[in-house]
Amino acid sequence: MSNKNKFDIEHLGAPKYKSPMELGKEPGDQLFDFINESNRLVFDLSVDHFHHCLSTGVQPDCMEMAGPREDLFFDAKNVTAAIVTCGGLCPGINNVIRGVVMALHYFYGVKRIIGVPYGYEGLNPEKGHELVELTPEKVNNIHQFGGTFLGSSRGGQDVEIMVDTLEANNVDMLFAIGGDGTLKGVNAIGEEIGRRNAKISVVGIPKTIDNDIDLIDESFGFETAFDVASPILRDAHNEATGAYNGISIIKLMGRDSGFIAASAALAMPVVNFVLIPEMHFSLDGERGFLKALEHRLEQKKHAVIVVAEGAGQHLFQEREEVKDASGNVQHQDIGVFLKEQISAYFKSKETPVTIKYIDPSYIVRCAPANSSDSVYCSRLAYHAVHGAMAGKTKFVASRVNNKYVYIPISEVTKKRKKIDLEDELWFSVLQSTGQPFFLS
């Protein structure tokens, strides 16, 4: 069988030190056991893939199990660690910061932990942001609040300058909390570190409220996002039913993927239409959205519409592509556009409607993590620390097939995860809302 595995993690070198954690080494000792480096989990669990591997002799792609190793690359008592948060805000960032600090300090006895302020800008001395010393006392209560304790920014900085800063501060490991752009950035930092033959571990902890990081089960903050959005949908429904032909339009985050819109609609099943970036829909025509909305009002006299921010961009006139500092395409406002189009349509038919437009995006993304996300954030943070201490680099700590694993950053950044319109998730949305399978 071939031993080539796309999920192999890079290491800084052979382990030199024993872990200070007193864990088990064999079953039955009533202690959690150290994870052996040979422990792997198969990525594709399907029977078809199993039979394919048997018939072809190809070894299935396997992921490294996350968790504490007995043999470490770093001498814990002499380690300097750094944490940076980048990109847009998302529930749970402070939980991850706290988890990393607590794990480093209490599990391994790391004495020096640096907070990098305002994203990658903090690694560029020209920006004038002072690095922050982090201690358990400083981060003890930050999990109770949304946002990021360290501040954030979009866009990258010169990779060589950032690595110069890490080296000047004797940093041994960098934990980068962020989405696709952040992960690509820290991977580039890792590559520059490799060119210098420096021994600095770089670790990504996937953060995107849109849940669009590929391969992993879900990114932290996503569950809180649709949890916070759910009562907003309930209240929007109350607004819609309170008026004759009442229509509520709620725009939720989802630049390229509609996971928040879909999940929020399932969590609060009062929604009648969900429009997401993955679907193509028309406004006009007998099978278009406006006709379907008209039919809904004729039957029920109210409608609740959830639209992801990246949906329906094909409906706008073409314009020169505009990107933000992170390289993301800035979409035109589909929520306002829908409100205007719906208003004009029913005005032309002399049908009275009352339209309420709600955009809770910044409320959703700044909320503190709920209980489920808090648990997830802590476990991601702990696993990230264990991997870094073992000398692994250019990897993300994540959950796949409901197991915590390490995956190379290069694998999760190849493409964005999107809703498959033929998948059960979208079918569930259609069943919940009752909207037509096609709106075109």
Short mmCIF file of C-alpha atoms in Angstrom, two decimals:
data_model
loop_
_atom_site.label_atom_id
_atom_site.label_comp_id
_atom_site.label_asym_id
_atom_site.label_seq_id
_atom_site.Cartn_x
_atom_site.Cartn_y
_atom_site.Cartn_z
CA MET A 1 0.00 0.00 0.00
CA SER A 2 1.10 3.58 -0.64
CA ASN A 3 2.17 5.48 2.51
CA LYS A 4 1.61 8.92 1.05
CA ASN A 5 -0.89 10.82 3.18
CA LYS A 6 -2.13 14.33 2.44
CA PHE A 7 -2.92 14.82 6.14
CA ASP A 8 0.64 14.33 7.41
CA ILE A 9 1.71 17.13 9.77
CA GLU A 10 5.11 18.83 9.59
CA HIS A 11 7.38 18.60 12.63
CA LEU A 12 10.14 20.95 13.74
CA GLY A 13 12.35 18.03 14.71
CA ALA A 14 12.70 15.01 16.94
CA PRO A 15 11.26 15.24 20.45
CA LYS A 16 13.80 16.03 23.18
CA TYR A 17 11.83 16.41 26.40
CA LYS A 18 9.28 14.51 28.48
CA SER A 19 5.89 16.03 29.15
CA PRO A 20 5.36 17.46 32.64
CA MET A 21 1.81 16.11 32.51
CA GLU A 22 1.40 12.93 34.53
CA LEU A 23 -0.94 10.97 32.28
CA GLY A 24 -1.59 7.29 31.72
CA LYS A 25 0.31 5.01 29.40
CA GLU A 26 -1.89 1.92 29.39
CA PRO A 27 -5.59 1.06 29.66
CA GLY A 28 -7.06 0.41 33.09
CA ASP A 29 -5.02 2.92 35.11
CA GLN A 30 -8.00 5.29 35.31
CA LEU A 31 -5.96 8.07 33.73
CA PHE A 32 -6.26 9.68 30.31
CA ASP A 33 -3.50 8.20 28.16
CA PHE A 34 -0.94 10.07 26.13
CA ILE A 35 -1.71 10.01 22.42
CA ASN A 36 0.69 7.85 20.45
CA GLU A 37 2.06 9.36 17.24
CA SER A 38 0.90 6.30 15.36
CA ASN A 39 -2.74 6.92 16.30
CA ARG A 40 -4.63 7.86 13.14
CA LEU A 41 -8.27 8.28 12.16
CA VAL A 42 -9.62 7.54 8.68
CA PHE A 43 -11.00 10.64 6.98
CA ASP A 44 -13.54 9.07 4.61
CA LEU A 45 -15.70 6.67 6.63
CA SER A 46 -17.89 5.45 3.78
CA VAL A 47 -18.11 1.74 2.94
CA ASP A 48 -17.56 2.58 -0.73
CA HIS A 49 -14.21 4.20 0.09
CA PHE A 50 -13.29 1.23 2.27
CA HIS A 51 -13.90 -1.20 -0.59
CA HIS A 52 -12.05 1.11 -2.99
CA CYS A 53 -8.96 1.02 -0.78
CA LEU A 54 -9.18 -2.76 -0.48
CA SER A 55 -9.46 -3.27 -4.23
CA THR A 56 -6.76 -0.77 -5.22
CA GLY A 57 -4.31 -1.29 -2.39
CA VAL A 58 -4.28 2.42 -1.67
CA GLN A 59 -4.03 3.36 2.01
CA PRO A 60 -6.88 5.64 3.08
CA ASP A 61 -6.06 9.21 4.03
CA CYS A 62 -5.74 9.33 7.80
CA MET A 63 -5.59 12.24 10.23
CA GLU A 64 -3.45 12.54 13.36
CA MET A 65 -5.40 12.28 16.59
CA ALA A 66 -5.21 15.47 18.61
CA GLY A 67 -4.11 15.39 22.22
CA PRO A 68 -1.13 15.41 24.61
CA ARG A 69 2.09 13.64 23.64
CA GLU A 70 4.51 12.14 26.14
CA ASP A 71 7.52 13.26 24.12
CA LEU A 72 7.80 16.99 23.46
CA PHE A 73 9.94 19.07 21.15
CA PHE A 74 9.95 22.11 23.44
CA ASP A 75 11.27 22.47 26.97
CA ALA A 76 8.09 23.83 28.54
CA LYS A 77 9.75 25.93 31.24
CA ASN A 78 11.67 27.92 28.62
CA VAL A 79 8.88 28.41 26.08
CA THR A 80 7.58 31.77 24.88
CA ALA A 81 4.18 31.57 23.18
CA ALA A 82 2.24 34.21 21.25
CA ILE A 83 -1.46 34.50 20.40
CA VAL A 84 -2.98 36.60 17.60
CA THR A 85 -6.62 37.07 16.53
CA CYS A 86 -7.43 38.26 13.02
CA GLY A 87 -10.36 39.03 10.74
CA GLY A 88 -13.97 39.69 11.64
CA LEU A 89 -15.38 39.18 15.11
CA CYS A 90 -17.00 35.91 16.08
CA PRO A 91 -18.44 34.42 19.28
CA GLY A 92 -15.88 32.42 21.23
CA ILE A 93 -12.61 34.18 20.38
CA ASN A 94 -12.04 35.16 24.00
CA ASN A 95 -12.79 31.59 25.11
CA VAL A 96 -10.03 30.32 22.82
CA ILE A 97 -7.56 32.97 24.02
CA ARG A 98 -8.32 32.03 27.62
CA GLY A 99 -8.07 28.31 26.87
CA VAL A 100 -4.67 28.64 25.21
CA VAL A 101 -3.27 30.73 28.08
CA MET A 102 -4.62 28.39 30.76
CA ALA A 103 -3.36 25.27 28.98
CA LEU A 104 0.10 26.68 28.44
CA HIS A 105 0.39 27.92 32.03
CA TYR A 106 -1.27 25.15 34.03
CA PHE A 107 -0.69 22.07 31.86
CA TYR A 108 2.90 22.80 30.84
CA GLY A 109 4.19 25.51 33.19
CA VAL A 110 4.88 28.03 30.41
CA LYS A 111 5.80 31.31 32.07
CA ARG A 112 5.83 33.77 29.14
CA ILE A 113 2.79 34.23 26.91
CA ILE A 114 2.47 37.22 24.57
CA GLY A 115 -0.72 38.69 23.16
CA VAL A 116 -0.35 40.25 19.70
CA PRO A 117 -2.70 43.28 19.48
CA TYR A 118 -4.89 44.06 16.47
CA GLY A 119 -4.21 41.05 14.31
CA TYR A 120 -1.14 40.72 12.13
CA GLU A 121 -0.63 44.48 12.45
CA GLY A 122 0.72 43.72 15.93
CA LEU A 123 3.63 41.83 14.40
CA ASN A 124 4.68 44.90 12.38
CA PRO A 125 6.61 47.30 14.66
CA GLU A 126 5.83 50.21 12.30
CA LYS A 127 2.16 50.04 13.37
CA GLY A 128 3.17 50.97 16.91
CA HIS A 129 1.13 48.32 18.74
CA GLU A 130 2.84 47.10 21.92
CA LEU A 131 2.82 43.37 22.61
CA VAL A 132 0.85 42.38 25.71
CA GLU A 133 1.98 40.00 28.43
CA LEU A 134 -0.80 37.49 29.10
CA THR A 135 -1.32 35.73 32.42
CA PRO A 136 -4.14 33.57 33.79
CA GLU A 137 -5.24 36.53 35.91
CA LYS A 138 -5.56 38.80 32.87
CA VAL A 139 -7.68 36.39 30.88
CA ASN A 140 -9.63 34.76 33.71
CA ASN A 141 -12.98 36.37 32.92
CA ILE A 142 -12.72 37.34 29.25
CA HIS A 143 -14.82 34.35 28.15
CA GLN A 144 -17.89 36.13 29.50
CA PHE A 145 -17.66 38.76 26.78
CA GLY A 146 -17.92 38.80 23.00
CA GLY A 147 -15.40 40.32 20.63
CA THR A 148 -11.68 39.81 21.10
CA PHE A 149 -9.64 40.81 24.14
CA LEU A 150 -6.60 41.34 21.90
CA GLY A 151 -8.29 43.32 19.13
CA SER A 152 -8.31 42.34 15.48
CA SER A 153 -7.68 43.67 12.01
CA ARG A 154 -8.06 42.55 8.41
CA GLY A 155 -5.30 42.12 5.88
CA GLY A 156 -1.80 40.76 6.03
CA GLN A 157 1.57 42.29 6.74
CA ASP A 158 5.00 41.62 5.29
CA VAL A 159 5.79 38.01 6.20
CA GLU A 160 9.50 38.63 6.69
CA ILE A 161 8.80 41.50 9.08
CA MET A 162 6.37 39.37 11.08
CA VAL A 163 8.89 36.55 11.42
CA ASP A 164 11.57 39.10 12.39
CA THR A 165 9.26 40.21 15.21
CA LEU A 166 8.71 36.64 16.37
CA GLU A 167 12.43 35.98 16.41
CA ALA A 168 13.22 39.28 18.15
CA ASN A 169 10.83 38.30 20.94
CA ASN A 170 12.16 34.73 21.14
CA VAL A 171 8.73 33.31 20.32
CA ASP A 172 8.65 29.51 20.10
CA MET A 173 5.03 29.06 19.04
CA LEU A 174 2.38 31.27 17.46
CA PHE A 175 -1.33 30.53 17.80
CA ALA A 176 -3.37 32.29 15.11
CA ILE A 177 -7.13 32.43 15.64
CA GLY A 178 -8.93 33.26 12.41
CA GLY A 179 -10.59 32.19 9.18
CA ASP A 180 -9.39 31.38 5.70
CA GLY A 181 -7.24 34.49 5.23
CA THR A 182 -5.72 34.23 8.70
CA LEU A 183 -4.87 30.57 8.18
CA LYS A 184 -3.23 31.27 4.83
CA GLY A 185 -1.29 34.05 6.53
CA VAL A 186 0.02 31.91 9.37
CA ASN A 187 0.89 29.16 6.89
CA ALA A 188 2.99 31.71 4.96
CA ILE A 189 4.64 32.67 8.25
CA GLY A 190 5.42 28.99 8.79
CA GLU A 191 6.97 28.71 5.35
CA GLU A 192 9.21 31.72 6.00
CA ILE A 193 10.21 30.20 9.35
CA GLY A 194 11.12 27.01 7.47
CA ARG A 195 13.27 28.93 4.97
CA ARG A 196 15.21 30.37 7.90
CA ASN A 197 15.45 26.94 9.54
CA ALA A 198 14.03 28.52 12.67
CA LYS A 199 12.27 26.40 15.28
CA ILE A 200 8.94 28.16 15.72
CA SER A 201 5.66 26.25 15.64
CA VAL A 202 2.70 27.96 13.97
CA VAL A 203 -0.82 26.75 14.76
CA GLY A 204 -4.20 27.74 13.38
CA ILE A 205 -7.47 27.60 15.30
CA PRO A 206 -10.27 27.86 12.69
CA LYS A 207 -12.59 30.79 13.34
CA THR A 208 -15.28 31.82 10.91
CA ILE A 209 -18.83 32.67 11.81
CA ASP A 210 -19.92 31.52 8.33
CA ASN A 211 -18.73 27.94 9.02
CA ASP A 212 -17.01 27.88 5.63
CA ILE A 213 -13.68 26.26 6.56
CA ASP A 214 -13.37 23.14 4.44
CA LEU A 215 -13.12 19.56 5.77
CA ILE A 216 -13.87 20.27 9.45
CA ASP A 217 -17.21 19.54 11.14
CA GLU A 218 -17.78 23.18 12.06
CA SER A 219 -15.87 26.25 13.14
CA PHE A 220 -16.29 27.68 16.62
CA GLY A 221 -18.78 30.53 16.99
CA PHE A 222 -21.07 29.20 14.28
CA GLU A 223 -23.46 27.49 16.68
CA THR A 224 -23.72 30.62 18.83
CA ALA A 225 -24.39 32.66 15.71
CA PHE A 226 -27.54 30.83 14.71
CA ASP A 227 -28.50 30.48 18.38
CA VAL A 228 -28.44 34.28 18.75
CA ALA A 229 -30.22 34.72 15.41
CA SER A 230 -33.09 32.38 16.34
CA PRO A 231 -34.99 34.71 18.71
CA ILE A 232 -34.51 37.51 16.20
CA LEU A 233 -36.36 35.37 13.66
CA ARG A 234 -39.08 34.73 16.24
CA ASP A 235 -39.54 38.45 16.78
CA ALA A 236 -39.47 39.09 13.04
CA HIS A 237 -42.28 36.56 12.70
CA ASN A 238 -44.26 38.47 15.32
CA GLU A 239 -43.78 41.64 13.30
CA ALA A 240 -44.93 39.95 10.11
CA THR A 241 -48.06 38.43 11.63
CA GLY A 242 -48.97 41.72 13.26
CA ALA A 243 -49.86 43.34 9.95
CA TYR A 244 -52.03 42.42 6.99
CA ASN A 245 -49.66 41.09 4.32
CA GLY A 246 -46.79 41.65 6.71
CA ILE A 247 -43.33 40.74 5.41
CA SER A 248 -40.17 40.50 7.52
CA ILE A 249 -36.79 40.31 5.79
CA ILE A 250 -33.83 39.30 7.97
CA LYS A 251 -30.33 39.46 6.53
CA LEU A 252 -27.84 37.16 8.25
CA MET A 253 -24.11 36.74 7.76
CA GLY A 254 -22.91 34.36 5.06
CA ARG A 255 -20.64 35.84 2.44
CA ASP A 256 -20.17 32.71 0.36
CA SER A 257 -21.91 30.04 2.41
CA GLY A 258 -25.44 29.98 3.77
CA PHE A 259 -24.96 27.83 6.86
CA ILE A 260 -26.12 30.45 9.39
CA ALA A 261 -29.26 31.28 7.41
CA ALA A 262 -30.11 27.60 6.92
CA SER A 263 -29.43 26.57 10.51
CA ALA A 264 -31.23 29.56 12.05
CA ALA A 265 -34.30 28.79 9.96
CA LEU A 266 -34.27 25.18 11.16
CA ALA A 267 -33.75 26.23 14.78
CA MET A 268 -36.66 28.70 14.63
CA PRO A 269 -39.12 27.13 12.14
CA VAL A 270 -41.21 30.23 11.46
CA VAL A 271 -39.30 31.08 8.29
CA ASN A 272 -40.98 30.75 4.88
CA PHE A 273 -38.10 31.50 2.51
CA VAL A 274 -34.34 31.04 2.88
CA LEU A 275 -32.10 32.55 0.18
CA ILE A 276 -28.42 31.57 0.24
CA PRO A 277 -25.32 32.19 -1.94
CA GLU A 278 -25.23 28.59 -3.15
CA MET A 279 -28.63 28.80 -4.87
CA HIS A 280 -29.55 30.58 -8.08
CA PHE A 281 -32.94 32.22 -7.94
CA SER A 282 -34.92 34.59 -10.12
CA LEU A 283 -37.14 37.42 -8.94
CA ASP A 284 -39.52 37.42 -11.89
CA GLY A 285 -41.46 34.81 -13.81
CA GLU A 286 -44.15 32.32 -12.90
CA ARG A 287 -41.68 30.25 -10.87
CA GLY A 288 -39.68 33.22 -9.56
CA PHE A 289 -39.33 34.34 -5.96
CA LEU A 290 -41.78 37.25 -6.15
CA LYS A 291 -44.54 35.03 -7.51
CA ALA A 292 -43.90 32.48 -4.77
CA LEU A 293 -44.04 35.26 -2.17
CA GLU A 294 -47.30 36.53 -3.64
CA HIS A 295 -48.77 33.04 -3.41
CA ARG A 296 -47.64 32.81 0.22
CA LEU A 297 -49.37 36.10 1.13
CA GLU A 298 -52.56 35.00 -0.60
CA GLN A 299 -52.63 31.91 1.59
CA LYS A 300 -51.28 33.08 4.97
CA LYS A 301 -51.25 36.93 4.84
CA HIS A 302 -47.67 37.09 6.16
CA ALA A 303 -44.16 35.90 5.25
CA VAL A 304 -40.73 35.67 6.90
CA ILE A 305 -37.70 35.78 4.60
CA VAL A 306 -34.14 34.98 5.68
CA VAL A 307 -31.41 35.99 3.26
CA ALA A 308 -27.66 35.40 3.61
CA GLU A 309 -25.53 38.46 2.83
CA GLY A 310 -23.92 36.85 -0.21
CA ALA A 311 -27.13 35.60 -1.79
CA GLY A 312 -28.52 36.95 -5.06
CA GLN A 313 -25.42 38.84 -6.19
CA HIS A 314 -26.23 37.80 -9.77
CA LEU A 315 -29.29 40.07 -9.58
CA PHE A 316 -27.19 43.23 -9.44
CA GLN A 317 -25.73 45.05 -12.37
CA GLU A 318 -22.13 44.11 -12.96
CA ARG A 319 -19.59 46.39 -11.37
CA GLU A 320 -15.86 46.40 -10.82
CA GLU A 321 -15.00 43.84 -8.14
CA VAL A 322 -14.25 45.44 -4.77
CA LYS A 323 -12.40 43.53 -2.06
CA ASP A 324 -11.81 44.21 1.62
CA ALA A 325 -8.41 44.14 3.32
CA SER A 326 -8.68 40.37 3.76
CA GLY A 327 -9.21 39.83 0.03
CA ASN A 328 -12.91 39.01 0.38
CA VAL A 329 -15.26 40.30 -2.32
CA GLN A 330 -17.49 43.03 -0.89
CA HIS A 331 -21.03 42.13 -1.83
CA GLN A 332 -23.83 44.53 -2.60
CA ASP A 333 -26.64 44.76 -0.05
CA ILE A 334 -29.11 42.05 -0.99
CA GLY A 335 -31.37 42.85 1.97
CA VAL A 336 -32.11 46.43 0.97
CA PHE A 337 -32.36 45.35 -2.67
CA LEU A 338 -34.98 42.69 -1.84
CA LYS A 339 -37.00 45.16 0.20
CA GLU A 340 -37.08 47.60 -2.71
CA GLN A 341 -37.94 44.92 -5.28
CA ILE A 342 -40.72 43.42 -3.14
CA SER A 343 -42.19 46.85 -2.45
CA ALA A 344 -42.18 47.79 -6.14
CA TYR A 345 -43.69 44.45 -7.18
CA PHE A 346 -46.69 44.65 -4.88
CA LYS A 347 -47.15 48.35 -5.55
CA SER A 348 -47.47 47.54 -9.27
CA LYS A 349 -50.21 45.06 -8.37
CA GLU A 350 -51.87 47.54 -6.00
CA THR A 351 -51.53 45.02 -3.19
CA PRO A 352 -50.86 46.58 0.22
CA VAL A 353 -47.90 45.13 2.10
CA THR A 354 -46.01 46.10 5.25
CA ILE A 355 -42.28 45.32 5.05
CA LYS A 356 -39.86 45.22 7.98
CA TYR A 357 -36.15 44.87 7.21
CA ILE A 358 -33.80 43.67 9.96
CA ASP A 359 -29.99 43.35 9.81
CA PRO A 360 -28.67 41.96 13.12
CA SER A 361 -25.23 40.99 11.77
CA TYR A 362 -23.08 42.94 14.23
CA ILE A 363 -25.22 41.88 17.18
CA VAL A 364 -24.80 38.25 16.19
CA ARG A 365 -21.05 38.31 15.66
CA CYS A 366 -20.29 40.22 18.88
CA ALA A 367 -22.25 37.90 21.18
CA PRO A 368 -20.42 35.83 23.80
CA ALA A 369 -20.22 32.11 23.11
CA ASN A 370 -23.09 29.93 24.29
CA SER A 371 -22.45 26.89 26.50
CA SER A 372 -21.93 24.45 23.64
CA ASP A 373 -19.50 26.74 21.82
CA SER A 374 -17.67 27.47 25.09
CA VAL A 375 -16.96 23.77 25.52
CA TYR A 376 -15.84 23.50 21.91
CA CYS A 377 -13.54 26.53 22.17
CA SER A 378 -11.80 25.20 25.28
CA ARG A 379 -11.17 21.81 23.73
CA LEU A 380 -9.82 23.33 20.51
CA ALA A 381 -7.48 25.53 22.55
CA TYR A 382 -6.17 22.61 24.60
CA HIS A 383 -5.55 20.46 21.53
CA ALA A 384 -3.77 23.32 19.77
CA VAL A 385 -1.39 23.67 22.71
CA HIS A 386 -0.68 19.94 22.88
CA GLY A 387 0.20 19.87 19.19
CA ALA A 388 2.48 22.90 19.41
CA MET A 389 4.36 21.54 22.43
CA ALA A 390 5.05 18.35 20.49
CA GLY A 391 6.74 20.43 17.76
CA LYS A 392 4.03 20.12 15.14
CA THR A 393 3.64 23.11 12.85
CA LYS A 394 1.47 24.55 10.07
CA PHE A 395 -1.59 22.66 11.27
CA VAL A 396 -5.07 23.42 12.57
CA ALA A 397 -6.64 21.84 15.61
CA SER A 398 -10.14 20.86 14.58
CA ARG A 399 -12.94 18.33 14.81
CA VAL A 400 -13.66 15.94 11.94
CA ASN A 401 -16.18 13.09 12.07
CA ASN A 402 -16.78 14.17 15.67
CA LYS A 403 -13.15 13.46 16.65
CA TYR A 404 -10.45 16.01 17.48
CA VAL A 405 -7.62 15.87 14.97
CA TYR A 406 -4.75 17.82 13.44
CA ILE A 407 -4.93 18.76 9.76
CA PRO A 408 -2.36 20.66 7.65
CA ILE A 409 -3.42 24.27 7.11
CA SER A 410 -2.78 23.83 3.39
CA GLU A 411 -5.58 21.25 3.18
CA VAL A 412 -8.35 23.27 4.84
CA THR A 413 -7.60 26.41 2.81
CA LYS A 414 -7.83 24.86 -0.66
CA LYS A 415 -11.49 25.86 -1.00
CA ARG A 416 -14.43 27.22 0.97
CA LYS A 417 -17.03 24.88 2.39
CA LYS A 418 -20.51 25.48 0.97
CA ILE A 419 -23.97 24.00 1.37
CA ASP A 420 -24.59 21.16 -1.07
CA LEU A 421 -28.07 21.77 -2.47
CA GLU A 422 -28.46 18.01 -2.88
CA ASP A 423 -27.52 17.36 0.75
CA GLU A 424 -29.90 16.56 3.61
CA LEU A 425 -29.28 19.92 5.34
CA TRP A 426 -30.78 21.92 2.48
CA PHE A 427 -33.56 19.38 2.03
CA SER A 428 -34.42 19.89 5.71
CA VAL A 429 -34.60 23.65 5.15
CA LEU A 430 -36.97 23.18 2.23
CA GLN A 431 -39.13 20.85 4.28
CA SER A 432 -39.20 23.30 7.20
CA THR A 433 -40.01 26.41 5.15
CA GLY A 434 -42.22 24.86 2.51
CA GLN A 435 -40.58 27.02 -0.15
CA PRO A 436 -40.39 25.59 -3.68
CA PHE A 437 -37.38 23.48 -4.56
CA PHE A 438 -36.58 25.95 -7.32
CA LEU A 439 -37.20 29.70 -7.54
CA SER A 440 -36.31 30.27 -11.16
#
